[in-house]
mmCIF file of C-alpha atoms in Angstrom:
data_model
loop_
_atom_site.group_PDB
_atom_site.id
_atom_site.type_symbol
_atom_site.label_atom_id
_atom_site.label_comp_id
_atom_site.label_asym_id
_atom_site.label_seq_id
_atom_site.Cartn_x
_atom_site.Cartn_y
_atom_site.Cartn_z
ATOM 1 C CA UNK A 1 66.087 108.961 119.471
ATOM 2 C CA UNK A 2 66.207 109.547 115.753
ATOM 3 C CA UNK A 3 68.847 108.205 113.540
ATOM 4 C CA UNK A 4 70.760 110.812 111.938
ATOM 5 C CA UNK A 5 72.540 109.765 109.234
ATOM 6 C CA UNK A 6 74.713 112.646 109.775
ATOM 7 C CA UNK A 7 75.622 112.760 113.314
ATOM 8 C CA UNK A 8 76.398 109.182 112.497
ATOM 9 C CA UNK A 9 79.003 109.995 109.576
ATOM 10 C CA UNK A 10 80.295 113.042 111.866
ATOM 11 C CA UNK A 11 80.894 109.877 114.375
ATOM 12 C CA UNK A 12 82.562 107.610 111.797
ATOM 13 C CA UNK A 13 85.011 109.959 111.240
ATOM 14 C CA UNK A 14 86.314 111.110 114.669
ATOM 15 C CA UNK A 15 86.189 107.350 116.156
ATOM 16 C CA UNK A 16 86.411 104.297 113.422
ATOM 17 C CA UNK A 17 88.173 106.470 111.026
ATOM 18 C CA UNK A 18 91.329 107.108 112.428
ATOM 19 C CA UNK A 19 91.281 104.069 114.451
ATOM 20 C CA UNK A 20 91.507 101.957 111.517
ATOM 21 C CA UNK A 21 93.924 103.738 110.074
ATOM 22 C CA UNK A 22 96.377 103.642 113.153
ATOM 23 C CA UNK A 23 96.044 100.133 112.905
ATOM 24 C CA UNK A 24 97.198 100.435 109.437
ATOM 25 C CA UNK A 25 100.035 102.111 110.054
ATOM 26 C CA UNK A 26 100.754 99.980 112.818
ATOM 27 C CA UNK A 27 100.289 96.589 111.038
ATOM 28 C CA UNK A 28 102.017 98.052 107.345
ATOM 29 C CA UNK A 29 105.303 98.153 109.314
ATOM 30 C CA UNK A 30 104.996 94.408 110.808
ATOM 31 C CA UNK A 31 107.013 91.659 110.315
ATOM 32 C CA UNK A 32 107.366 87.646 111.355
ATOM 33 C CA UNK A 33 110.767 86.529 111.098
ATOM 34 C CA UNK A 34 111.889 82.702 110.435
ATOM 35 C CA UNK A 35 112.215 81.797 114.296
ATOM 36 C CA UNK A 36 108.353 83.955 114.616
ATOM 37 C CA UNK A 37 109.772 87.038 116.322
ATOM 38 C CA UNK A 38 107.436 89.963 115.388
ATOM 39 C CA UNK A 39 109.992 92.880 113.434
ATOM 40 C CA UNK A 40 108.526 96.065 113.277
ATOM 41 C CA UNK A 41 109.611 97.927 110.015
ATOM 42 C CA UNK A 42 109.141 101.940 110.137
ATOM 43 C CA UNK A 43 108.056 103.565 107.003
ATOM 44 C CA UNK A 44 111.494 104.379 104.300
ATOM 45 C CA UNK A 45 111.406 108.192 103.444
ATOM 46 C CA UNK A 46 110.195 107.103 99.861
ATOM 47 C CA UNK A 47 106.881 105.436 101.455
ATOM 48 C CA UNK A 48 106.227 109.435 102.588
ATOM 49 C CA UNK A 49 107.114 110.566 99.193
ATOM 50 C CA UNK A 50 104.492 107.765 97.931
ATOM 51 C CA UNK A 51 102.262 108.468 100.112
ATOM 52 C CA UNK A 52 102.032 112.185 99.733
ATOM 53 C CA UNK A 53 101.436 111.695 95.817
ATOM 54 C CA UNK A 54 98.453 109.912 96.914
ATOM 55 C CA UNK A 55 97.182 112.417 99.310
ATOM 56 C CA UNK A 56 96.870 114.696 96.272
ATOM 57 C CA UNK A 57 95.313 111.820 94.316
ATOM 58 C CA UNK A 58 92.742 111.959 96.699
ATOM 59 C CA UNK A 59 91.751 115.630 96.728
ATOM 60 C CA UNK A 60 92.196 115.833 92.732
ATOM 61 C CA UNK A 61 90.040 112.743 92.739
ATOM 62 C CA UNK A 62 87.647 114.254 95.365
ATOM 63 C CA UNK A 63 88.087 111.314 97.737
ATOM 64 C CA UNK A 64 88.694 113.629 100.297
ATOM 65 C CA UNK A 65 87.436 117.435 100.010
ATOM 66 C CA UNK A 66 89.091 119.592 102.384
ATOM 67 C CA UNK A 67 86.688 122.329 102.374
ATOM 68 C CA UNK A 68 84.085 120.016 103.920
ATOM 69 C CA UNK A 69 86.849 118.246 106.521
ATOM 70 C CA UNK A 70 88.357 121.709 107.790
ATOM 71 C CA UNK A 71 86.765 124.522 108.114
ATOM 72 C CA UNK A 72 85.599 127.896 109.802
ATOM 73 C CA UNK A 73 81.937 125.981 110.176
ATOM 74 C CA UNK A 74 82.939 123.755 112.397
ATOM 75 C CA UNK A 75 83.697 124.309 116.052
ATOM 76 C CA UNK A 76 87.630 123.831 117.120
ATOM 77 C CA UNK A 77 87.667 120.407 118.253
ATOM 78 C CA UNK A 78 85.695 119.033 115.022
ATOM 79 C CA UNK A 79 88.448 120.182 113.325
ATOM 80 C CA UNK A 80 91.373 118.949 115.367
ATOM 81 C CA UNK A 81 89.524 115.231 115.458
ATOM 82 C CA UNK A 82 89.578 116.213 111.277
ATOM 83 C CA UNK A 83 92.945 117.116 111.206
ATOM 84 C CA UNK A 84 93.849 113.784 112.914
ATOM 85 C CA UNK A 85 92.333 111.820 110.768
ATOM 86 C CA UNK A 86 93.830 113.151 107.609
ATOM 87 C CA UNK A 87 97.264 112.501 109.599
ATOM 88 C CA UNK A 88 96.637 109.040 110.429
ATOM 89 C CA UNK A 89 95.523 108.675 107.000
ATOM 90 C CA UNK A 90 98.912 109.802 105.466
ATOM 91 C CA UNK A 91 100.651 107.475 107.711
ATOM 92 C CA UNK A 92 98.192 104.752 107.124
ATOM 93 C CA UNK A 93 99.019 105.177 103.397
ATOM 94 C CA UNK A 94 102.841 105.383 103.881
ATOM 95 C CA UNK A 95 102.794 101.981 105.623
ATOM 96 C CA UNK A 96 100.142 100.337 103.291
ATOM 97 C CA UNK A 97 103.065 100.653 100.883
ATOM 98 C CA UNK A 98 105.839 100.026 102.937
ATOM 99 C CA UNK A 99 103.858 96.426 103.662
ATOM 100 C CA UNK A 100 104.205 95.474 99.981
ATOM 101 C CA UNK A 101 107.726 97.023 99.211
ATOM 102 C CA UNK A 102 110.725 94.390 99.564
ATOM 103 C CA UNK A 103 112.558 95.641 102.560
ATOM 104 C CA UNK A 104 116.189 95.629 100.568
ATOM 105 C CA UNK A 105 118.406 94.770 97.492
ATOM 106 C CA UNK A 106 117.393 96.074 93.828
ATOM 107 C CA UNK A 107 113.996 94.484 94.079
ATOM 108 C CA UNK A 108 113.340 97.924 96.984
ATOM 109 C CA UNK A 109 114.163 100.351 94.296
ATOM 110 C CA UNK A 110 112.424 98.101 91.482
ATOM 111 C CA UNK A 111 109.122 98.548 93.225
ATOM 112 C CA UNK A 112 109.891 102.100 94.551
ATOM 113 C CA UNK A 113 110.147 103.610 90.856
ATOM 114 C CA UNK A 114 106.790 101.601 89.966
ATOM 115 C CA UNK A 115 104.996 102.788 92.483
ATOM 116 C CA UNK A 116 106.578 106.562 92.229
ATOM 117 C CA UNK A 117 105.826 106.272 88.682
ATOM 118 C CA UNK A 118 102.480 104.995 88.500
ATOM 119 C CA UNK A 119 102.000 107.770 91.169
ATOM 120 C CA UNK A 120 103.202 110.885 89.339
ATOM 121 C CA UNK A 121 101.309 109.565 85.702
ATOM 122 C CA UNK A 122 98.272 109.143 87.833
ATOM 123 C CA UNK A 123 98.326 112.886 88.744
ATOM 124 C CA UNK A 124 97.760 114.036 84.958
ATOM 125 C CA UNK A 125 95.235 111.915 84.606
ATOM 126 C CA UNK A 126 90.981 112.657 85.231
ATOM 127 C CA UNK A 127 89.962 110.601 88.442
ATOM 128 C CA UNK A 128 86.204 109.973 89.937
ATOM 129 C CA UNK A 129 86.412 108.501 93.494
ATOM 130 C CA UNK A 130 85.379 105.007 92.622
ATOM 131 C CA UNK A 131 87.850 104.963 89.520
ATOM 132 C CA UNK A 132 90.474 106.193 92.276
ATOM 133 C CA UNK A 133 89.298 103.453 94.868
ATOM 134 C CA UNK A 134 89.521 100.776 92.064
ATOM 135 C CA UNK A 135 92.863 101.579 90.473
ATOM 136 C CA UNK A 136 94.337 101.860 94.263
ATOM 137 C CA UNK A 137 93.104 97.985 95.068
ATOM 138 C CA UNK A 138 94.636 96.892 91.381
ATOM 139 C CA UNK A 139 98.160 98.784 92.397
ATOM 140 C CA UNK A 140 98.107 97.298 96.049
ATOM 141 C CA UNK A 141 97.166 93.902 94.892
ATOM 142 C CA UNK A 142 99.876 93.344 92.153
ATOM 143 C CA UNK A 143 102.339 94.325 94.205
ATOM 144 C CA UNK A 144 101.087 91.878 96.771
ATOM 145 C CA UNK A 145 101.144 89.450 94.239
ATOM 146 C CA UNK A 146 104.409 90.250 93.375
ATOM 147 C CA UNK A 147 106.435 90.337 96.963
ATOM 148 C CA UNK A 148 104.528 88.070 98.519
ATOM 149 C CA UNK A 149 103.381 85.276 96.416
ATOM 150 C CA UNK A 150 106.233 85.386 93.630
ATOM 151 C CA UNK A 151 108.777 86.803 95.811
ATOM 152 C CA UNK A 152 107.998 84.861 98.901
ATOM 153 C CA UNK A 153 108.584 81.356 97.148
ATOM 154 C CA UNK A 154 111.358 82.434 95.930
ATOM 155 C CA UNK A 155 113.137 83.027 99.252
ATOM 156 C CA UNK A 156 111.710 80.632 101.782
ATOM 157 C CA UNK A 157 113.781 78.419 103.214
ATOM 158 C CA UNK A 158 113.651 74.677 102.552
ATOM 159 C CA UNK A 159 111.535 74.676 99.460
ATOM 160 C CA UNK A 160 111.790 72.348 96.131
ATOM 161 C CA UNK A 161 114.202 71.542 94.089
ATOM 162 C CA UNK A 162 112.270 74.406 91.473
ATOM 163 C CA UNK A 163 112.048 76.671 93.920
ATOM 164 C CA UNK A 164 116.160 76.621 94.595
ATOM 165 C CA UNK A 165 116.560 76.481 91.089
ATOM 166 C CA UNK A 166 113.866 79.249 90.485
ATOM 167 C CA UNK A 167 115.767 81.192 92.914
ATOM 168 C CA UNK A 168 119.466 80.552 91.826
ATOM 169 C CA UNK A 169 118.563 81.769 88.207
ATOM 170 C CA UNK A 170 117.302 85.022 89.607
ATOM 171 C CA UNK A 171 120.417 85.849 91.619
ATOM 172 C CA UNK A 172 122.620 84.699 88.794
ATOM 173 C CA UNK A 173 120.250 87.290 86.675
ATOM 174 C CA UNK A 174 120.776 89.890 89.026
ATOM 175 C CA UNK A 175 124.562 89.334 89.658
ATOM 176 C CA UNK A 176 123.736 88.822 93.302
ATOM 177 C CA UNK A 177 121.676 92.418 93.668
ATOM 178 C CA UNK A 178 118.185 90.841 94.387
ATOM 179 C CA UNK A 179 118.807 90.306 97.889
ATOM 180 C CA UNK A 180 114.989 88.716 99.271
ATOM 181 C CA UNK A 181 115.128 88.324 102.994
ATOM 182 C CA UNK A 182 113.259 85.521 104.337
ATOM 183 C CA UNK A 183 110.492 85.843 106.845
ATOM 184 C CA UNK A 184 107.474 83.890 107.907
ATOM 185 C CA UNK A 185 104.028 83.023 105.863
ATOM 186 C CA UNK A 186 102.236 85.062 108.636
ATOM 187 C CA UNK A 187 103.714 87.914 107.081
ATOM 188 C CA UNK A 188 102.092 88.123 103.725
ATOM 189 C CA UNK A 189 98.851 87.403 106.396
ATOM 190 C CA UNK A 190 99.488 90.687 107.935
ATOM 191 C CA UNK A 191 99.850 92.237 104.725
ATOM 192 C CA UNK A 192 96.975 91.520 103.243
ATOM 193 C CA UNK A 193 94.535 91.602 106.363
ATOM 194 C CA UNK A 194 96.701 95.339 106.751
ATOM 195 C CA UNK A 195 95.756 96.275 102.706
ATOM 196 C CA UNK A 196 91.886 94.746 103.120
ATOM 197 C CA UNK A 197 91.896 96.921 106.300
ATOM 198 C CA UNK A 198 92.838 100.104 104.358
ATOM 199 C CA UNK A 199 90.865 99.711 101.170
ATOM 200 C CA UNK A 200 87.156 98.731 103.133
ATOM 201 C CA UNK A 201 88.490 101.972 105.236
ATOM 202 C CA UNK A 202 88.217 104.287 102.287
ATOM 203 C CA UNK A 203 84.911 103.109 101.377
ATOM 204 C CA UNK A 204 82.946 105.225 103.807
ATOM 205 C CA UNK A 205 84.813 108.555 102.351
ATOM 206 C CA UNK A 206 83.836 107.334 98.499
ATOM 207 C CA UNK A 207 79.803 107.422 99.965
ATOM 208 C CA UNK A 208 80.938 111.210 101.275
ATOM 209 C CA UNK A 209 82.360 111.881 98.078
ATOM 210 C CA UNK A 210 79.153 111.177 96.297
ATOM 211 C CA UNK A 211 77.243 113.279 98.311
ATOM 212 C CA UNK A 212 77.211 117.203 96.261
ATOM 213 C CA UNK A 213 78.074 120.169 98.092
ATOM 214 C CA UNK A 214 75.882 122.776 97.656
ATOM 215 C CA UNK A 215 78.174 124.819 94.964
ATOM 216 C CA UNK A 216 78.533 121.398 93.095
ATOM 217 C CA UNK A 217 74.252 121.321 93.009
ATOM 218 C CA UNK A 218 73.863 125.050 91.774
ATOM 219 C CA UNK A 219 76.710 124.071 89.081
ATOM 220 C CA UNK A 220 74.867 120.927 87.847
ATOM 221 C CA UNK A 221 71.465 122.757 88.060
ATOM 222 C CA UNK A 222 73.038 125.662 85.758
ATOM 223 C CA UNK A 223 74.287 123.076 83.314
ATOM 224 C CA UNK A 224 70.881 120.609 83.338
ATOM 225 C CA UNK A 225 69.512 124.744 82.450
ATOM 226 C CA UNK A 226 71.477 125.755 79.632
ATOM 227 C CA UNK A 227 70.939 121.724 78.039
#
């Protein structure tokens, strides 16, 4: 039998696709508690907020192209399996944030507005796919840095001497407000197997957004005409 490249991207996306991403959106919401009891967090009404913003970054930024997932061209269950997808991908997104947003306190709301803001600048700005891809690892990965590196140390239990003191300062800082709840190291595990899992999960729609459509080929013909 031939291999199609396209019957196998058409296969990527109704099976590995959103498969992935439900695992996403199951792991984002996962936590290990001190005494290793698995917590599982649903997604705050601002990760949907967040996650919506980026949903538009993706069709301003061409990562996703909805006139080539839905359609009259393809047959009613091709676009149901699409239409899945794109919904497991919203959810996948909501909970890749809600996996690096501290759960309570001032620090929630601290992160929140930087993510919401970085969000709504991003949607003035000109985006190519990879650019997109790129930024989106650098945004995911300093806040992972943040919560569960910085953060983490911070707030587990039995540390130094500099950690206490580390950690004292910052609630004296805050006037009490920066309430970090402790949980296990396996968390910031989950977190970042959960954001490696969503990035490398993109990857196969930036090599469909590379691919011209055929109004995108008679516009670049026109222009490499008139040059």
């Amino acid at each position: 039998m031939k291999d199609d490249p396209a019957r196998r991207r058409a296969a990527a996306r109704a099976l590995l696709l959103p498969l992935v991403f439900l695992t996403v959106a199951l792991l984002g919401g996962m936590r290990v508690a001190v005494d290793r009891s698995f917590v599982f967090l649903p997604p705050p009404l601002v990760t949907l907020v967040m996650a919506a913003l980026l949903s538009s970054l993706f069709m301003r930024g061409r990562l996703v192209r909805l006139d080539t997932w839905l359609g009259s061209r393809h047959g009613v269950l091709t676009n149901i399996s699409h239409a899945l997808t794109l919904i497991a991908l919203f959810f996948a997104s909501a909970q890749a944030f809600n996996s690096v947003l501290p759960e309570q306190g001032l620090l929630h709301w601290m992160f929140a507005f930087f993510f919401l803001w970085t969000l709504w600048n991003d949607q003035f700005s000109a985006f190519d796919p990879f650019r997109l891809l790129r930024s989106l690892g650098v945004l995911f990965g300093t806040a992972f840095v943040l919560k569960h590196m910085v953060l983490g140390a911070l707030a587990a239990p039995g540390g130094s001497w500099t950690q206490r003191i580390a950690s004292a300062i910052f609630q004296g800082l805050s006037l009490g407000t920066l309430d970090i709840p402790a949980v296990a190291p396996a968390t910031g595990y989950i977190s970042f197997f959960t954001l490696a899992l969503y990035v490398m999960d993109l990857r196969p729609l930036l090599r469909e957004a590379r691919l011209l459509t055929p109004g995108e080929r008679r516009a670049l013909l026109k222009e490499l005409e008139e040059d």
